[in-house]
C-alpha positions as a printed NumPy array, in Angstrom:
array([[117.275,  -1.47 , 105.486],
       [113.606,  -1.275, 104.489],
       [114.358,  -1.768, 100.785],
       [116.516,  -4.809, 101.562],
       [113.852,  -6.315, 103.838],
       [111.091,  -5.458, 101.365],
       [113.014,  -7.214,  98.598],
       [113.532, -10.275, 100.793],
       [109.844, -10.34 , 101.699],
       [108.876, -10.02 ,  98.028],
       [110.911, -13.089,  97.097],
       [109.435, -14.949, 100.076],
       [105.928, -14.183,  98.769],
       [106.905, -15.778,  95.461],
       [107.624, -18.926,  97.436],
       [104.135, -18.73 ,  98.952],
       [102.642, -18.418,  95.481],
       [104.709, -21.378,  94.255],
       [103.309, -23.601,  96.995],
       [ 99.756, -22.444,  96.288],
       [100.137, -23.333,  92.613],
       [101.992, -26.628,  92.879],
       [100.594, -28.221,  96.05 ],
       [ 97.24 , -29.038,  94.377],
       [ 99.129, -29.922,  91.175],
       [101.204, -32.629,  92.878],
       [ 98.283, -33.811,  95.015],
       [ 96.18 , -34.485,  91.899],
       [ 99.03 , -35.784,  89.716],
       [ 98.225, -39.083,  88.024],
       [ 94.501, -38.863,  88.658],
       [ 94.774, -40.186,  92.22 ],
       [ 94.626, -37.534,  94.96 ],
       [ 97.372, -37.9  ,  97.569],
       [ 98.524, -35.18 ,  99.953],
       [101.761, -37.116, 100.49 ],
       [103.089, -35.927,  97.124],
       [102.512, -32.304,  98.108],
       [104.28 , -32.917, 101.418],
       [107.188, -34.515,  99.53 ],
       [107.349, -31.403,  97.327],
       [107.633, -29.285, 100.468],
       [110.363, -31.567, 101.84 ],
       [112.387, -31.161,  98.636],
       [112.118, -27.376,  98.909],
       [113.211, -27.497, 102.55 ],
       [116.23 , -29.658, 101.658],
       [117.266, -27.093,  99.051],
       [116.795, -24.338, 101.625],
       [118.936, -26.246, 104.147],
       [121.778, -26.563, 101.644],
       [121.574, -22.858, 100.892],
       [121.651, -22.074, 104.621],
       [124.813, -24.165, 105.082],
       [126.484, -22.303, 102.214],
       [125.368, -18.97 , 103.691],
       [126.738, -19.948, 107.113],
       [130.249, -20.502, 105.774],
       [130.084, -17.394, 103.585],
       [129.058, -15.346, 106.622],
       [131.932, -16.735, 108.72 ],
       [134.386, -15.943, 105.937],
       [133.076, -12.385, 105.692],
       [133.409, -11.899, 109.459],
       [137.023, -13.064, 109.351],
       [137.765, -10.693, 106.463],
       [136.123,  -7.615, 107.974],
       [136.781,  -8.306, 111.644],
       [133.108,  -7.723, 112.455],
       [132.655, -10.747, 114.672],
       [131.013, -10.318, 118.065],
       [132.864,  -7.743, 120.17 ],
       [134.67 ,  -9.362, 123.084],
       [134.463,  -6.288, 125.312],
       [130.667,  -6.106, 125.149],
       [129.257,  -9.609, 124.554],
       [125.581, -10.484, 124.598],
       [124.141, -11.237, 128.044],
       [120.854, -12.865, 129.061],
       [119.998,  -9.666, 130.949],
       [119.822,  -7.899, 127.563],
       [116.575,  -9.765, 126.899],
       [115.065,  -8.062, 129.949],
       [115.93 ,  -4.686, 128.446],
       [114.109,  -5.657, 125.258],
       [111.023,  -6.877, 127.093],
       [110.857,  -3.742, 129.241],
       [110.491,  -1.488, 126.193],
       [106.881,  -0.458, 125.493],
       [107.61 ,   0.21 , 121.822],
       [108.909,  -3.33 , 121.374],
       [105.734,  -4.797, 122.878],
       [103.513,  -2.659, 120.663],
       [105.35 ,  -3.843, 117.551],
       [105.4  ,  -7.469, 118.754],
       [101.681,  -7.522, 119.583],
       [100.803,  -5.746, 116.359],
       [102.835,  -8.392, 114.547],
       [101.084, -11.335, 116.201],
       [ 97.632,  -9.818, 115.646],
       [ 98.229,  -8.922, 112.012],
       [ 99.904, -12.164, 110.986],
       [ 97.304, -14.187, 112.884],
       [ 94.713, -12.612, 110.614],
       [ 96.741, -13.477, 107.482],
       [ 98.526, -16.836, 107.73 ],
       [ 95.711, -18.865, 109.358],
       [ 93.357, -17.307, 106.791],
       [ 95.538, -18.712, 104.004],
       [ 94.876, -22.198, 105.365],
       [ 91.105, -21.781, 104.986],
       [ 90.946, -19.271, 102.102],
       [ 90.603, -21.805,  99.284],
       [ 87.722, -23.569, 101.027],
       [ 86.141, -20.181, 101.804],
       [ 86.193, -19.342,  98.088],
       [ 84.729, -22.751,  97.232],
       [ 81.865, -21.996,  99.612],
       [ 81.16 , -18.515,  98.229],
       [ 81.875, -18.755,  94.491],
       [ 79.911, -20.427,  91.74 ],
       [ 82.549, -22.526,  90.006],
       [ 81.929, -24.878,  87.081],
       [ 84.707, -27.332,  86.362],
       [ 85.933, -27.211,  82.733],
       [ 85.54 , -30.237,  80.495],
       [ 87.969, -33.003,  81.45 ],
       [ 89.49 , -33.08 ,  77.949],
       [ 89.975, -29.288,  77.672],
       [ 93.236, -27.357,  78.041],
       [ 91.928, -25.663,  81.207],
       [ 91.571, -29.021,  82.97 ],
       [ 95.014, -30.294,  81.974],
       [ 98.172, -30.272,  84.056],
       [ 99.879, -28.187,  81.367],
       [ 97.882, -25.102,  82.31 ],
       [ 99.446, -25.158,  85.78 ],
       [102.938, -24.913,  84.273],
       [101.879, -22.138,  81.898],
       [100.207, -20.208,  84.687],
       [103.293, -20.54 ,  86.883],
       [105.512, -19.215,  84.077],
       [103.189, -16.228,  83.778],
       [103.403, -15.809,  87.555],
       [107.197, -15.688,  87.276],
       [106.889, -13.   ,  84.589],
       [104.635, -10.96 ,  86.897],
       [107.1  , -11.331,  89.757],
       [110.327, -10.827,  87.776],
       [109.153,  -7.784,  85.812],
       [107.524,  -6.159,  88.84 ],
       [110.489,  -6.863,  91.101],
       [113.048,  -5.624,  88.55 ],
       [111.106,  -2.401,  87.985],
       [111.981,  -1.295,  91.513],
       [115.675,  -1.119,  90.684],
       [115.561,   0.706,  87.34 ],
       [116.971,   4.227,  87.2  ],
       [115.493,   5.007,  83.794],
       [111.815,   5.891,  84.111],
       [110.998,   4.491,  80.655],
       [112.408,   1.088,  81.585],
       [110.584,   1.139,  84.912],
       [107.245,   1.908,  83.242],
       [107.849,  -0.763,  80.594],
       [108.55 ,  -3.43 ,  83.19 ],
       [105.527,  -2.386,  85.243],
       [103.34 ,  -2.585,  82.127],
       [104.65 ,  -6.077,  81.383],
       [103.999,  -7.112,  84.985],
       [100.437,  -5.751,  85.001],
       [ 99.636,  -7.343,  81.62 ],
       [100.947, -10.686,  82.842],
       [ 98.926, -10.312,  86.063],
       [ 95.726,  -9.73 ,  84.073],
       [ 96.539, -12.777,  81.939],
       [ 97.139, -14.838,  85.079],
       [ 93.781, -13.774,  86.526],
       [ 92.009, -14.629,  83.272],
       [ 93.546, -18.108,  83.304],
       [ 92.474, -18.543,  86.92 ],
       [ 88.918, -17.659,  85.9  ],
       [ 88.963, -20.093,  82.985],
       [ 90.251, -22.886,  85.217],
       [ 87.331, -22.298,  87.621],
       [ 89.635, -23.319,  90.428],
       [ 89.529, -21.746,  93.886],
       [ 93.183, -22.53 ,  94.595],
       [ 94.214, -20.938,  91.295],
       [ 92.197, -17.823,  92.102],
       [ 93.644, -17.397,  95.59 ],
       [ 97.205, -17.991,  94.353],
       [ 97.14 , -14.399,  93.057],
       [ 97.303, -13.251,  96.696],
       [101.107, -12.964,  97.062],
       [101.738, -11.569,  93.572],
       [100.924,  -7.927,  94.32 ],
       [103.158,  -8.212,  97.375],
       [106.056,  -9.266,  95.119],
       [105.492,  -6.134,  93.061],
       [105.001,  -3.438,  95.673],
       [106.835,  -4.561,  98.826],
       [110.223,  -3.271,  97.575],
       [108.516,  -0.021,  96.512],
       [107.102,   0.444,  99.994],
       [110.42 ,  -0.482, 101.586],
       [112.182,   2.143,  99.488],
       [109.512,   4.662, 100.498],
       [110.163,   3.972, 104.199],
       [113.901,   4.426, 103.607],
       [113.503,   7.78 , 101.874],
       [110.246,   9.217, 103.226],
       [109.527,   7.37 , 106.485],
       [105.909,   7.029, 107.698],
       [106.389,   3.44 , 108.897],
       [103.833,   3.753, 111.713],
       [101.279,   5.298, 109.34 ],
       [101.787,   2.407, 106.922],
       [101.093,  -0.052, 109.745],
       [ 97.797,   1.723, 110.376],
       [ 96.869,   1.727, 106.674],
       [ 97.738,  -1.975, 106.36 ],
       [ 95.458,  -2.796, 109.29 ],
       [ 92.595,  -0.771, 107.751],
       [ 92.926,  -2.668, 104.462],
       [ 93.016,  -5.967, 106.356],
       [ 89.746,  -5.136, 108.135],
       [ 88.068,  -4.06 , 104.886],
       [ 89.119,  -7.242, 103.064],
       [ 87.921,  -9.679, 105.722],
       [ 84.578,  -7.865, 106.029],
       [ 84.229,  -7.955, 102.226],
       [ 84.832, -11.705, 102.245],
       [ 82.325, -12.08 , 105.092],
       [ 79.426,  -9.959, 103.82 ],
       [ 79.929,  -8.802, 100.209],
       [ 81.312, -11.897,  98.45 ],
       [ 78.387, -14.175,  99.529],
       [ 75.99 , -11.701,  97.903],
       [ 77.517, -12.567,  94.515],
       [ 77.153, -16.316,  94.863],
       [ 75.367, -17.429,  91.719],
       [ 77.112, -14.796,  89.622],
       [ 79.914, -16.685,  87.822],
       [ 81.765, -13.535,  86.789],
       [ 80.802, -11.023,  89.489],
       [ 81.837, -13.265,  92.369],
       [ 85.255, -14.007,  90.874],
       [ 85.864, -10.322,  90.099],
       [ 85.061,  -9.363,  93.698],
       [ 87.266, -12.204,  94.93 ],
       [ 90.204, -11.151,  92.757],
       [ 89.949,  -7.475,  93.744],
       [ 89.694,  -8.286,  97.45 ],
       [ 92.569, -10.768,  97.311],
       [ 94.793,  -8.236,  95.527],
       [ 93.972,  -5.536,  98.088],
       [ 94.724,  -8.02 , 100.861],
       [ 98.033,  -8.659,  99.116],
       [ 98.799,  -4.943,  99.193],
       [ 98.046,  -4.929, 102.921],
       [100.39 ,  -7.895, 103.217],
       [103.051,  -5.606, 101.704],
       [102.378,  -2.499, 103.773],
       [102.837,  -4.101, 107.172],
       [106.008,  -6.195, 106.63 ],
       [107.703,  -3.401, 104.644],
       [107.211,  -1.002, 107.545],
       [107.188,  -3.289, 110.609],
       [110.418,  -5.263, 110.293],
       [112.715,  -2.299, 109.458],
       [111.294,  -0.483, 112.514],
       [112.781,  -2.967, 115.003],
       [116.351,  -1.561, 114.813],
       [114.939,   1.801, 115.938],
       [113.529,   0.212, 119.091],
       [116.498,  -1.774, 120.437],
       [120.285,  -1.574, 120.664],
       [122.218,  -2.825, 117.657],
       [123.817,  -5.738, 119.543],
       [120.432,  -7.271, 120.473],
       [118.655,  -6.874, 117.13 ],
       [118.831, -10.63 , 116.504],
       [117.338, -11.364, 119.919],
       [114.575,  -8.803, 119.333],
       [113.609, -10.385, 116.009],
       [113.702, -13.856, 117.589],
       [111.381, -12.748, 120.402],
       [108.954, -11.171, 117.938],
       [108.843, -14.359, 115.867],
       [108.371, -16.408, 119.047],
       [105.392, -14.246, 120.051],
       [104.07 , -14.34 , 116.486],
       [104.186, -18.135, 116.381],
       [101.937, -18.324, 119.437],
       [ 99.224, -16.673, 117.357],
       [ 99.984, -18.843, 114.327],
       [ 99.444, -21.91 , 116.536],
       [ 96.306, -20.626, 118.261],
       [ 94.178, -19.024, 115.572],
       [ 93.954, -21.912, 113.066],
       [ 92.506, -23.91 , 115.969],
       [ 90.077, -21.102, 116.811],
       [ 88.936, -20.761, 113.205],
       [ 88.225, -24.507, 113.1  ],
       [ 86.324, -24.343, 116.392],
       [ 84.245, -21.363, 115.226],
       [ 83.467, -23.112, 111.925],
       [ 82.269, -26.207, 113.787],
       [ 80.089, -24.172, 116.167],
       [ 78.5  , -22.037, 113.443],
       [ 77.945, -24.885, 110.966],
       [ 76.311, -27.676, 113.007],
       [ 75.418, -30.705, 110.947],
       [ 77.102, -29.44 , 107.761],
       [ 79.038, -32.307, 106.147],
       [ 79.673, -30.851, 102.675],
       [ 82.899, -28.795, 102.934],
       [ 81.73 , -26.509, 100.123],
       [ 78.672, -25.404, 102.121],
       [ 80.323, -23.872, 105.201],
       [ 79.315, -20.395, 106.348],
       [ 82.555, -18.47 , 106.939],
       [ 80.953, -15.266, 108.238],
       [ 81.852, -15.77 , 111.91 ],
       [ 85.531, -16.759, 111.352],
       [ 86.021, -13.837, 108.967],
       [ 84.484, -11.4  , 111.456],
       [ 86.852, -12.806, 114.085],
       [ 89.815, -12.156, 111.777],
       [ 88.525,  -8.647, 111.08 ],
       [ 88.434,  -8.185, 114.864],
       [ 92.159,  -8.996, 114.939],
       [ 92.621,  -6.28 , 112.348],
       [ 90.74 ,  -3.809, 114.564],
       [ 93.008,  -4.691, 117.497],
       [ 96.072,  -4.259, 115.237],
       [ 94.707,  -0.896, 114.096],
       [ 94.326,   0.319, 117.697],
       [ 97.875,  -0.806, 118.479],
       [ 99.119,   0.966, 115.357],
       [ 97.472,   4.213, 116.452],
       [ 98.899,   3.776, 119.954],
       [102.333,   3.149, 118.426],
       [102.087,   6.471, 116.578],
       [101.367,   8.195, 119.906],
       [104.289,   6.468, 121.645],
       [106.561,   7.234, 118.708],
       [105.69 ,  10.924, 118.87 ],
       [106.035,  11.03 , 122.663],
       [109.353,   9.169, 122.905],
       [110.853,  10.324, 119.625],
       [111.558,   6.772, 118.416],
       [111.652,   7.963, 114.814],
       [109.288,   5.478, 113.206],
       [107.795,   8.218, 111.025],
       [111.238,   9.459, 109.985],
       [113.106,   8.142, 106.928],
       [115.99 ,   5.721, 107.355],
       [118.093,   7.713, 104.902],
       [118.385,  11.258, 106.175],
       [121.382,  12.505, 104.169],
       [121.943,  11.677, 100.546],
       [125.073,  13.433,  99.381]])
């Protein structure tokens, strides 16, 4: 379960990276900046996704008819089942931890590029150089695919030599990608490295949960890394403004660590839900968690904007904002998630939910 979900999350992160790379590319295409082209790019991707969903729907129906695993008629889903989900303390701990953690990640992505512009010393390359051309975006994306493909494939190799080789290729490509981001002197190119480490290690962490357990502990560790990263962005990165290399190095390291945190929590959180609820209401439980999560994803981008306005009165240059207060607020969400993670460990031990136990208990 955890390996499957970790693999799915890893591929989803590649989609995040794709948007980070190509949204600015399409917006600037032709020398005239237009967000409409980036939106159109997103619409095309959503149309492809819709077609794939329709195909999946019919494949799923065919599989149900072949295996006879359609909804059981003697025990159908009832609205009262939702009450059973909402009355479970473990469910609420996981749901609240989810909304707090993701509210400190996804809204941050919206403002991260501007935050880097405000805290890094970036010098645009010459207009006629390779680093300022549109070609470099394509090359960098190909390298990104190499990072993702080699890292992802390494998780499923039985031969240790092949696994190490693929990991080495992935790491070398990642270093190359970071170097190109530095040469481009582009904040969006630098932050696009964020999901790449997640592509590499999320399946590894999912496999670890399956075989070794420790899901609740991983939630705690992910929250600790989240807090450390936001505080680094708030207080350490501004200290290196004026240092062309030092600031970018700190930014890259912090972004990669944040990416690892982004792997720890999903790889351990989502596979834990089936341990909290009955099998027949798993879909409803996931839907409720996403519903609660989306409340935070609606609220906190607004709060970040409000805090920025209050703490930067009179600032009109978007590259001169002080992001300290919003980042501290996001770190505060990480602290709340950490406390919930520790409380979840206590509840797990008291109720015997099994969050710290492996999913695979017998391998014969």
